[in-house]
Amino acid sequence: MAYTEKVMDHFANPRNVGEIPDASGIGEVGNSKCGDIMKMYIKVEGNVIVDCKFKTFGCGAAIATSSMATELIKGKTIDEALKLTNKAVMEALDGLPPVKVHCSVLAEQAIKAALADYYTRQGIDPEPIVGKIQECDHDHGCGCSDF
Amino acid sequence: MRKIYADNAATTSLHPLVLEKMMPYLTTVYGNPSSLYAIGAEAKEAVESSREKIAKLIGANSPNEIYFTSGGSEADNWAIKGVCRALKKKGKNHIITSKFEHHAVLHTCKALEKEGFEVTYLDVYENGIVKVEDVKNAIKDTTALVTIMYANNEIGTIQPIKEIGMVCREKGVVFHTDAVQAVTQVPINVEEECIDLLSLTAHKFHGPKGCGALYCRRGIRPEILIDGGAQERTRRAGTENVAGIVGLAEALELAISNMEERNSRLTKMRDRLIDGLLKIERSRINGDRVSRLPGNINMCFEGIEGESLLLKLDFAGISASSGSACTSGDLDPSHVLLSIGLPHEIAHGSMRLSFSDDNTEEDVDYILEQVPVIVDYLRMMSPLWEKIKEEERNN
């Protein structure tokens, strides 16, 4: 298993690590049993995501995909952020080893969870807009779906 | 930047003296040991004198009890499949092993389950040591084989092999041990320890990769695994890896000659490193601290994940390994760490360092400098660590 240079760059120098104290939305996906948790903070002004930060517990790919996902949505409109896919995160990193694809799914879901929280705080039901948040794509009875 | 290789349980450097002994067989003495002409006979002589040397070094009665293999995995496969299939014909269909064997043993046992064998996987408890009493209680009339590793490859815990060997001898059950990690790190004598079969491999003690051996006590006849020519007294086919065999014998002799001195040096380094790393909050040492290979350190740091720790260590010039799921390409963390009762979330944050002759006290200093900084950094960005600290505050 080898990571691309971009993955290594985003792991070694992750962008946007940290918290936003007055965040407009916070999303958290994954769980400790599976070995990865991502927490995303977004700050929305008007219709634009003016800031985005993350904290991640996980492997190199989990940290790199979180970092890349924040880069991809920062400065974008909410509509643009809603369109972010795990594929786009993967492509931006020049690919991931097959066993690490789930990290990019988690990064996409973490962004969606932050957006869902943003809508909920506005008193808007997020599900019709954001869809269902899938917190774990693991299929080994880890009980992630119970979270 | 400093470069520290601290993954000697994975493999070791080739000792220059070993390479020197191997060189003629990679260059001028290229004959096939089965051939009659001079360079064939010379190669044959090298194989046989190596066999003799190895037999003496592990306390075997006769060189004829040593069979060369491609390595530890083949030796394990042959010992287990060979003995079990042979004894199945006598109505024996039960195997006893432990939960934390190397995959070469565990997956072989799983394969035999498909052939109709029943396998008992013994507990290894929190300290990572099999209880002799459990072995005794698990043996029944149908037991074909007991296979328990000499020392665990991840957490380095040394098993009570002599006691298990004595129980098996008393009960008339064949006993195999995968001693791949233990050979040259623990004094081994197959006769005194009642071992019937023992697997070893050269690359764990500064020998070449691709060459191992199976000790098989006279009178025990495992079925043949590799069919073909009449090499290894018709028991294991294939043209001998002459250079590898010469390297194996030389490396074994070298490593055993200074074992005592090395063990006392490495034990001191190991204990200093463990004590130093345990100062990191919410860290733990995995496996018994005393009945442990001299060069093995296996620790967990809560709130971080093993692969990112390894990558960061690599950036700092330190080669280590981890039992995290992410390094194995598996979803679950190491079966060894789970077998000693660690919860998944803690097992994910493990790190194994393993020392050899090549390591120094300066390496320990450098690791003690680097690891706490890396752990702090990863915790700073970990939402799991945030939760752990929050729970601490609430209690």
Coordinates of C-alpha atoms in Angstrom, one line a residue:
Chain A
M1 CA 0.0 0.0 0.0
A2 CA 1.4 3.3 -1.0
Y3 CA 0.0 6.8 -0.7
T4 CA 0.3 9.4 -3.4
E5 CA 2.5 12.5 -2.9
K6 CA -0.6 14.6 -2.4
V7 CA -1.9 12.3 0.3
M8 CA 1.4 12.4 2.1
D9 CA 1.5 16.2 1.7
H10 CA -2.0 16.6 3.2
F11 CA -1.1 14.2 6.0
A12 CA 2.2 15.8 6.8
N13 CA 0.9 19.4 6.5
P14 CA -2.8 19.1 7.1
R15 CA -4.8 22.3 6.2
N16 CA -7.4 23.8 8.4
V17 CA -6.8 21.7 11.6
G18 CA -8.6 23.0 14.6
E19 CA -12.0 24.2 15.9
I20 CA -14.2 27.2 15.1
P21 CA -15.6 28.5 18.4
D22 CA -18.6 30.2 16.8
A23 CA -19.2 27.7 14.1
S24 CA -22.4 27.8 12.2
G25 CA -22.5 24.0 11.9
I26 CA -20.5 21.0 13.4
G27 CA -20.6 17.5 12.1
E28 CA -19.1 14.4 13.4
V29 CA -19.0 10.9 11.8
G30 CA -17.2 7.6 12.3
N31 CA -16.5 6.0 15.6
S32 CA -13.5 4.9 17.7
K33 CA -14.2 1.2 17.4
C34 CA -13.6 1.4 13.6
G35 CA -10.5 3.5 14.1
D36 CA -11.7 6.8 12.6
I37 CA -13.6 9.8 13.7
M38 CA -13.9 13.1 11.7
K39 CA -15.3 16.3 13.2
M40 CA -15.9 19.2 10.8
Y41 CA -16.6 22.8 11.7
I42 CA -18.1 25.3 9.2
K43 CA -18.6 29.0 9.5
V44 CA -21.3 30.3 7.1
E45 CA -21.8 33.9 6.1
G46 CA -24.6 34.7 3.7
N47 CA -24.6 31.7 1.5
V48 CA -20.8 31.2 1.6
I49 CA -18.7 28.8 3.7
V50 CA -16.1 31.4 4.9
D51 CA -14.2 29.0 7.1
C52 CA -13.9 25.3 7.7
K53 CA -11.8 23.4 10.2
F54 CA -11.5 19.8 11.2
K55 CA -10.2 17.4 13.8
T56 CA -9.6 13.7 12.9
F57 CA -8.7 10.6 14.8
G58 CA -7.6 8.1 12.2
C59 CA -5.0 6.9 9.7
G60 CA -3.0 8.8 7.2
A61 CA -5.8 8.7 4.6
A62 CA -8.4 9.8 7.1
I63 CA -6.3 12.9 8.0
A64 CA -5.5 13.7 4.4
T65 CA -9.1 13.3 3.1
S66 CA -10.3 15.5 5.9
S67 CA -7.8 18.2 5.1
M68 CA -8.6 18.0 1.3
A69 CA -12.3 18.1 1.9
T70 CA -12.0 21.3 4.0
E71 CA -9.9 22.9 1.2
L72 CA -12.5 21.9 -1.4
I73 CA -15.4 23.6 0.3
K74 CA -13.7 26.6 1.9
G75 CA -14.9 29.8 0.1
K76 CA -17.6 27.9 -1.8
T77 CA -21.3 28.4 -1.6
I78 CA -23.4 25.9 0.4
D79 CA -24.9 24.6 -2.8
E80 CA -21.4 23.9 -4.1
A81 CA -20.4 22.2 -0.9
L82 CA -23.5 20.0 -1.0
K83 CA -22.3 18.6 -4.3
L84 CA -18.9 17.5 -2.8
T85 CA -18.5 13.8 -3.4
N86 CA -15.9 11.3 -2.1
K87 CA -14.8 10.8 -5.6
A88 CA -13.9 14.5 -5.9
V89 CA -11.9 14.2 -2.7
M90 CA -10.1 11.2 -4.0
E91 CA -9.3 12.7 -7.3
A92 CA -8.0 15.9 -5.7
L93 CA -5.6 13.6 -3.8
D94 CA -4.5 11.7 -7.0
G95 CA -6.2 8.6 -5.7
L96 CA -6.3 6.4 -2.6
P97 CA -5.4 2.7 -2.1
P98 CA -8.6 0.6 -2.4
V99 CA -8.7 -0.2 1.4
K100 CA -8.7 3.6 2.1
V101 CA -11.6 4.6 -0.1
H102 CA -13.9 4.5 2.9
C103 CA -11.9 7.5 4.4
S104 CA -13.0 9.6 1.5
V105 CA -16.6 8.5 2.0
L106 CA -16.3 9.5 5.7
A107 CA -14.9 13.0 4.7
E108 CA -17.8 13.6 2.4
Q109 CA -20.2 12.5 5.1
A110 CA -18.5 14.7 7.7
I111 CA -19.0 17.8 5.5
K112 CA -22.7 16.8 5.0
A113 CA -23.1 16.3 8.7
A114 CA -21.8 19.8 9.3
L115 CA -24.2 21.2 6.7
A116 CA -27.0 19.2 8.2
D117 CA -26.2 20.7 11.6
Y118 CA -26.2 24.2 10.0
Y119 CA -29.7 23.7 8.6
T120 CA -31.0 22.2 11.9
R121 CA -29.7 25.3 13.7
Q122 CA -31.7 27.4 11.2
G123 CA -34.9 25.4 12.1
I124 CA -34.8 23.7 8.7
D125 CA -35.1 19.9 8.4
P126 CA -31.8 18.9 6.7
E127 CA -32.8 15.5 5.4
P128 CA -34.5 16.6 2.2
I129 CA -31.5 18.8 1.4
V130 CA -28.5 16.9 2.7
G131 CA -29.8 13.4 2.6
K132 CA -29.2 10.7 5.2
I133 CA -25.8 10.9 6.9
Q134 CA -24.0 7.6 6.6
E135 CA -21.7 7.5 9.6
C136 CA -19.8 4.4 8.7
D137 CA -19.6 2.2 5.6
H138 CA -18.1 -0.7 7.5
D139 CA -19.7 -4.0 7.1
H140 CA -18.3 -6.0 10.0
G141 CA -20.9 -5.8 12.6
C142 CA -19.1 -2.9 14.4
G143 CA -22.4 -1.4 15.3
C144 CA -21.6 1.9 13.7
S145 CA -25.2 2.3 12.6
D146 CA -26.2 2.4 16.2
F147 CA -24.3 5.6 16.8
Chain B
M1 CA 18.4 13.1 10.0
R2 CA 18.9 10.1 12.3
K3 CA 17.7 6.8 10.8
I4 CA 16.6 4.2 13.3
Y5 CA 15.5 0.8 12.2
A6 CA 13.3 -0.5 15.0
D7 CA 11.3 -3.2 13.3
N8 CA 13.6 -6.2 13.8
A9 CA 10.7 -8.5 14.5
A10 CA 9.6 -7.9 10.9
T11 CA 13.0 -8.6 9.5
T12 CA 16.7 -7.9 10.2
S13 CA 19.7 -6.6 8.3
L14 CA 21.9 -9.2 6.8
H15 CA 25.1 -9.6 8.8
P16 CA 28.2 -8.8 6.7
L17 CA 29.9 -12.0 7.9
V18 CA 26.9 -14.0 6.9
L19 CA 26.9 -12.5 3.4
E20 CA 30.6 -13.2 3.2
K21 CA 30.0 -16.9 3.9
M22 CA 27.1 -17.0 1.4
M23 CA 29.0 -15.3 -1.4
P24 CA 30.9 -18.4 -2.8
Y25 CA 27.5 -20.2 -3.2
L26 CA 26.1 -17.2 -5.1
T27 CA 29.1 -17.0 -7.4
T28 CA 31.6 -19.8 -8.0
V29 CA 30.1 -22.8 -6.2
Y30 CA 26.8 -22.8 -8.1
G31 CA 26.5 -26.5 -8.5
N32 CA 23.3 -28.4 -7.7
P33 CA 23.8 -30.4 -4.5
S34 CA 22.2 -33.4 -6.1
S35 CA 24.8 -33.6 -8.9
L36 CA 27.8 -35.8 -8.7
Y37 CA 30.6 -33.6 -10.1
A38 CA 32.9 -31.5 -7.9
I39 CA 30.9 -28.2 -7.6
G40 CA 27.8 -30.2 -6.9
A41 CA 29.5 -32.2 -4.2
E42 CA 31.0 -29.0 -2.7
A43 CA 27.5 -27.5 -2.5
K44 CA 26.2 -30.7 -1.0
E45 CA 28.9 -30.6 1.6
A46 CA 28.0 -27.0 2.5
V47 CA 24.3 -28.0 3.0
E48 CA 25.2 -30.9 5.2
S49 CA 27.7 -29.1 7.4
S50 CA 25.1 -26.4 7.8
R51 CA 22.5 -28.9 8.8
E52 CA 24.9 -30.4 11.4
K53 CA 25.7 -27.0 12.8
I54 CA 22.0 -26.1 13.2
A55 CA 21.2 -29.4 14.8
K56 CA 23.8 -28.8 17.4
L57 CA 22.8 -25.2 18.0
I58 CA 19.2 -26.1 18.9
G59 CA 20.1 -29.3 20.8
A60 CA 18.8 -31.8 18.3
N61 CA 20.0 -35.4 18.5
S62 CA 20.8 -35.7 14.9
P63 CA 21.3 -33.5 11.8
N64 CA 18.7 -35.8 10.1
E65 CA 16.1 -34.0 12.2
I66 CA 16.7 -30.7 10.4
Y67 CA 14.8 -30.1 7.2
F68 CA 15.3 -26.9 5.1
T69 CA 12.3 -24.9 4.0
S70 CA 11.6 -21.6 2.3
G71 CA 11.0 -20.0 5.6
G72 CA 8.8 -19.9 8.7
S73 CA 5.5 -20.1 7.0
E74 CA 6.3 -23.2 5.1
A75 CA 7.8 -24.8 8.2
D76 CA 4.6 -24.0 10.1
N77 CA 2.3 -25.3 7.3
W78 CA 4.3 -28.5 6.9
A79 CA 4.5 -29.2 10.6
I80 CA 0.8 -28.7 11.2
K81 CA -0.8 -30.0 8.0
G82 CA 1.8 -32.8 7.8
V83 CA 1.3 -34.1 11.3
C84 CA -2.5 -33.6 11.4
R85 CA -3.1 -35.3 8.0
A86 CA -0.9 -38.2 9.0
L87 CA -2.6 -38.7 12.3
K88 CA -6.1 -38.3 10.9
K89 CA -5.7 -41.7 9.5
K90 CA -5.4 -42.9 13.1
G91 CA -8.6 -41.2 14.1
K92 CA -7.1 -38.1 15.5
N93 CA -8.9 -34.9 14.4
H94 CA -8.3 -32.3 17.1
I95 CA -5.7 -29.5 17.3
I96 CA -4.9 -27.3 20.2
T97 CA -3.4 -23.8 19.5
S98 CA -3.7 -20.3 21.0
K99 CA -5.7 -17.3 20.0
F100 CA -2.7 -15.2 19.2
E101 CA -0.5 -17.4 17.0
H102 CA 1.0 -16.0 13.8
H103 CA -1.3 -16.2 10.8
A104 CA 1.0 -18.9 9.4
V105 CA -0.4 -21.1 12.2
L106 CA -3.9 -19.7 12.6
H107 CA -4.8 -19.7 8.9
T108 CA -3.3 -23.2 8.6
C109 CA -5.6 -24.3 11.5
K110 CA -8.5 -22.6 9.8
A111 CA -7.7 -24.5 6.6
L112 CA -7.7 -27.8 8.5
E113 CA -11.0 -26.9 10.0
K114 CA -12.4 -27.1 6.5
E115 CA -10.8 -30.6 6.2
G116 CA -12.9 -31.6 9.2
F117 CA -10.5 -30.9 12.1
E118 CA -11.7 -29.5 15.4
V119 CA -9.5 -26.7 16.7
T120 CA -9.3 -25.4 20.3
Y121 CA -8.0 -21.8 20.5
L122 CA -6.6 -21.3 23.9
D123 CA -6.9 -18.0 25.8
V124 CA -3.8 -16.0 26.3
Y125 CA -5.1 -13.8 29.1
E126 CA -4.2 -10.2 29.8
N127 CA -0.5 -10.9 30.1
G128 CA -0.3 -12.7 26.7
I129 CA 0.8 -16.1 28.2
V130 CA -0.9 -19.4 27.6
K131 CA -1.6 -21.4 30.8
V132 CA -0.1 -24.8 30.9
E133 CA -3.1 -26.0 32.8
D134 CA -5.3 -25.0 29.9
V135 CA -3.2 -27.0 27.5
K136 CA -3.5 -30.0 29.8
N137 CA -7.2 -29.7 30.2
A138 CA -7.8 -29.3 26.4
I139 CA -5.9 -32.5 25.5
K140 CA -8.3 -35.4 24.6
D141 CA -8.0 -38.8 23.0
T142 CA -8.5 -37.4 19.6
T143 CA -5.8 -34.6 19.9
A144 CA -3.4 -34.9 17.0
L145 CA -1.2 -31.8 17.7
V146 CA -0.5 -29.0 20.1
T147 CA 1.0 -26.0 18.4
I148 CA 1.9 -23.0 20.6
M149 CA 4.3 -20.3 19.5
Y150 CA 7.5 -19.9 21.5
A151 CA 7.3 -16.1 21.7
N152 CA 4.6 -13.8 20.2
N153 CA 5.6 -11.7 17.2
E154 CA 3.7 -8.6 18.2
I155 CA 3.9 -8.4 22.0
G156 CA 7.0 -10.5 22.5
T157 CA 5.6 -12.6 25.3
I158 CA 7.5 -15.9 25.9
Q159 CA 5.4 -19.0 26.5
P160 CA 6.1 -21.8 29.0
I161 CA 7.3 -24.0 26.2
K162 CA 9.2 -26.6 28.3
E163 CA 6.2 -27.1 30.6
I164 CA 3.8 -27.4 27.7
G165 CA 6.3 -29.8 26.0
M166 CA 6.4 -32.0 29.2
V167 CA 2.6 -32.1 29.4
C168 CA 2.4 -33.2 25.7
R169 CA 5.1 -35.8 26.2
E170 CA 3.3 -37.2 29.2
K171 CA 0.0 -37.4 27.3
G172 CA 1.6 -38.7 24.1
V173 CA 0.6 -35.8 22.0
V174 CA 2.8 -34.3 19.3
F175 CA 4.0 -30.8 20.1
H176 CA 5.0 -28.1 17.6
T177 CA 6.3 -24.6 18.3
D178 CA 6.6 -21.7 16.0
A179 CA 9.9 -20.4 17.3
V180 CA 10.5 -17.9 14.5
Q181 CA 10.7 -14.9 16.9
A182 CA 12.4 -16.7 19.8
V183 CA 15.4 -18.4 18.1
T184 CA 18.6 -16.6 19.1
Q185 CA 16.6 -14.4 21.6
V186 CA 15.9 -17.2 24.1
P187 CA 18.1 -20.2 24.8
I188 CA 16.4 -23.2 23.1
N189 CA 17.1 -26.9 23.4
V190 CA 14.6 -29.1 21.7
E191 CA 15.6 -32.2 23.7
E192 CA 15.4 -30.6 27.1
E193 CA 12.2 -28.8 26.3
C194 CA 10.3 -31.9 24.9
I195 CA 9.7 -30.1 21.5
D196 CA 8.8 -32.5 18.7
L197 CA 8.7 -29.9 15.9
L198 CA 10.1 -26.4 15.7
S199 CA 9.9 -23.8 13.0
L200 CA 12.6 -21.2 12.5
T201 CA 13.6 -18.7 9.8
A202 CA 17.0 -17.0 9.0
H203 CA 15.9 -13.5 8.3
K204 CA 14.8 -12.8 11.9
F205 CA 18.4 -13.1 13.1
H206 CA 20.5 -11.3 10.5
G207 CA 20.4 -14.2 8.0
P208 CA 18.9 -14.1 4.5
K209 CA 15.2 -14.0 3.6
G210 CA 13.7 -17.1 1.9
C211 CA 15.4 -19.8 4.0
G212 CA 14.1 -21.5 7.1
A213 CA 14.1 -24.9 8.7
L214 CA 11.8 -27.3 10.4
Y215 CA 13.2 -29.4 13.3
C216 CA 11.3 -32.7 13.3
R217 CA 12.1 -35.3 15.9
R218 CA 13.1 -38.7 14.7
G219 CA 10.0 -41.0 14.6
I220 CA 7.6 -38.2 13.7
R221 CA 6.5 -38.4 10.1
P222 CA 4.5 -35.5 8.9
E223 CA 2.9 -36.1 5.5
I224 CA 4.9 -34.5 2.6
L225 CA 3.8 -31.0 1.7
I226 CA 6.1 -30.3 -1.3
D227 CA 6.1 -33.2 -3.7
G228 CA 8.8 -33.7 -6.3
G229 CA 12.5 -34.6 -6.2
A230 CA 14.3 -36.6 -3.5
Q231 CA 15.9 -33.7 -1.7
E232 CA 15.8 -33.6 2.1
R233 CA 15.9 -37.4 2.3
T234 CA 12.8 -37.4 0.1
R235 CA 10.8 -35.4 2.6
R236 CA 10.8 -32.0 1.0
A237 CA 11.4 -31.5 -2.7
G238 CA 13.1 -28.7 -4.5
T239 CA 16.7 -27.8 -5.3
E240 CA 18.3 -26.5 -2.1
N241 CA 18.8 -22.8 -1.5
V242 CA 22.5 -23.5 -0.8
A243 CA 23.5 -19.9 -0.2
G244 CA 20.5 -19.4 2.0
I245 CA 21.2 -22.5 4.0
V246 CA 24.8 -21.5 4.5
G247 CA 23.6 -18.1 5.6
L248 CA 21.1 -19.5 8.0
A249 CA 23.7 -21.7 9.8
E250 CA 26.2 -18.9 10.0
A251 CA 23.7 -16.3 11.2
L252 CA 22.4 -18.8 13.8
E253 CA 25.9 -19.5 15.1
L254 CA 26.8 -15.8 15.3
A255 CA 23.6 -14.8 17.0
I256 CA 23.7 -17.6 19.6
S257 CA 27.4 -16.9 20.3
N258 CA 26.7 -13.5 21.7
M259 CA 23.1 -14.0 22.9
E260 CA 23.7 -13.6 26.6
E261 CA 25.5 -10.3 26.2
R262 CA 23.0 -9.0 23.7
N263 CA 20.0 -10.0 25.8
S264 CA 21.3 -8.1 28.8
R265 CA 22.0 -5.0 26.7
L266 CA 18.7 -5.1 24.9
T267 CA 16.7 -5.8 28.1
K268 CA 18.2 -2.7 29.7
M269 CA 17.3 -0.6 26.6
R270 CA 13.9 -2.1 26.4
D271 CA 13.0 -1.4 30.0
R272 CA 14.4 2.2 29.9
L273 CA 12.3 2.8 26.8
I274 CA 9.1 1.3 28.2
D275 CA 9.5 3.3 31.5
G276 CA 10.1 6.5 29.5
L277 CA 7.1 6.0 27.2
L278 CA 4.8 5.1 30.1
K279 CA 5.3 8.6 31.3
I280 CA 3.0 9.7 28.5
E281 CA -0.5 9.9 29.9
R282 CA -2.9 7.2 29.0
S283 CA -0.3 4.9 27.6
R284 CA 0.1 1.2 28.3
I285 CA 2.5 -1.6 27.7
N286 CA 1.0 -4.7 26.0
G287 CA 1.9 -8.1 27.3
D288 CA 3.9 -9.3 30.3
R289 CA 6.8 -7.1 31.1
V290 CA 9.1 -9.9 32.4
S291 CA 8.4 -13.0 30.3
R292 CA 9.2 -11.0 27.2
L293 CA 11.7 -10.9 24.3
P294 CA 14.6 -8.7 25.1
G295 CA 14.1 -6.3 22.2
N296 CA 10.3 -6.1 22.1
I297 CA 8.3 -2.9 23.1
N298 CA 4.6 -2.9 22.3
M299 CA 2.6 0.1 23.6
C300 CA -0.8 1.8 23.1
F301 CA -1.5 5.5 23.3
E302 CA -5.1 6.3 23.7
G303 CA -6.8 8.8 21.4
I304 CA -4.6 8.3 18.4
E305 CA -4.5 5.8 15.6
G306 CA -1.5 3.6 14.9
E307 CA -0.9 4.2 11.2
S308 CA -0.7 7.9 11.5
L309 CA 1.7 7.4 14.4
L310 CA 3.9 5.1 12.2
L311 CA 3.9 7.6 9.3
K312 CA 4.9 10.4 11.7
L313 CA 7.7 8.2 13.2
D314 CA 8.9 7.5 9.6
F315 CA 9.1 11.2 9.0
A316 CA 11.3 11.4 12.1
G317 CA 13.5 8.6 10.7
I318 CA 12.1 5.8 12.9
S319 CA 10.9 2.6 11.3
A320 CA 8.3 0.9 13.6
S321 CA 5.2 -1.2 13.1
S322 CA 1.6 -1.2 14.4
G323 CA -1.2 -3.5 15.1
S324 CA -3.8 -1.0 13.9
A325 CA -6.4 -2.1 11.4
C326 CA -5.2 0.5 9.0
T327 CA -1.7 -1.0 8.6
S328 CA -3.1 -4.5 7.8
G329 CA -5.6 -3.4 5.3
D330 CA -8.1 -5.0 7.5
L331 CA -11.0 -3.4 9.4
D332 CA -10.2 -4.9 12.7
P333 CA -7.1 -4.2 14.7
S334 CA -4.5 -6.9 15.5
H335 CA -6.0 -10.2 16.6
V336 CA -3.1 -10.4 19.1
L337 CA -4.1 -7.1 20.9
L338 CA -7.7 -8.2 20.9
S339 CA -6.7 -11.6 22.3
I340 CA -5.2 -9.9 25.4
G341 CA -8.5 -8.1 25.9
L342 CA -7.8 -4.6 24.6
P343 CA -10.9 -2.8 23.3
H344 CA -10.8 -1.9 19.6
E345 CA -10.4 1.8 20.1
I346 CA -7.2 1.3 22.2
A347 CA -5.8 -1.5 20.0
H348 CA -6.0 0.9 17.1
G349 CA -3.4 3.1 18.7
S350 CA -0.6 0.6 19.1
M351 CA 3.1 0.8 18.2
R352 CA 5.7 -2.0 18.2
L353 CA 9.4 -1.3 18.3
S354 CA 11.8 -4.3 18.1
F355 CA 15.5 -4.0 18.7
S356 CA 18.5 -6.1 17.5
D357 CA 22.3 -6.0 17.7
D358 CA 22.1 -3.0 15.4
N359 CA 20.4 -0.7 18.0
T360 CA 22.0 1.5 20.6
E361 CA 21.2 3.5 23.8
E362 CA 21.3 6.6 21.6
D363 CA 18.4 5.1 19.6
V364 CA 16.4 4.9 22.9
D365 CA 17.2 8.5 23.6
Y366 CA 16.1 9.7 20.2
I367 CA 12.8 7.6 20.3
L368 CA 12.1 9.0 23.8
E369 CA 12.5 12.5 22.4
Q370 CA 10.3 12.0 19.3
V371 CA 7.4 9.8 20.4
P372 CA 5.9 12.1 23.1
V373 CA 6.0 15.0 20.6
I374 CA 4.2 13.0 17.9
V375 CA 1.6 11.6 20.3
D376 CA 0.9 15.1 21.5
Y377 CA 0.5 16.4 18.0
L378 CA -1.9 13.6 16.9
R379 CA -3.9 14.0 20.1
M380 CA -4.2 17.7 19.5
M381 CA -6.1 17.0 16.3
S382 CA -8.0 14.0 17.6
P383 CA -11.7 14.3 18.4
L384 CA -11.4 11.0 20.3
W385 CA -8.8 12.6 22.6
E386 CA -11.1 15.5 23.1
K387 CA -13.8 13.1 24.3
I388 CA -11.4 11.2 26.6
K389 CA -10.3 14.5 28.3
E390 CA -13.9 15.6 28.6
E391 CA -14.9 12.4 30.3
E392 CA -11.9 12.9 32.6
R393 CA -13.2 16.3 33.6
N394 CA -16.7 15.0 34.2
N395 CA -15.5 12.2 36.5

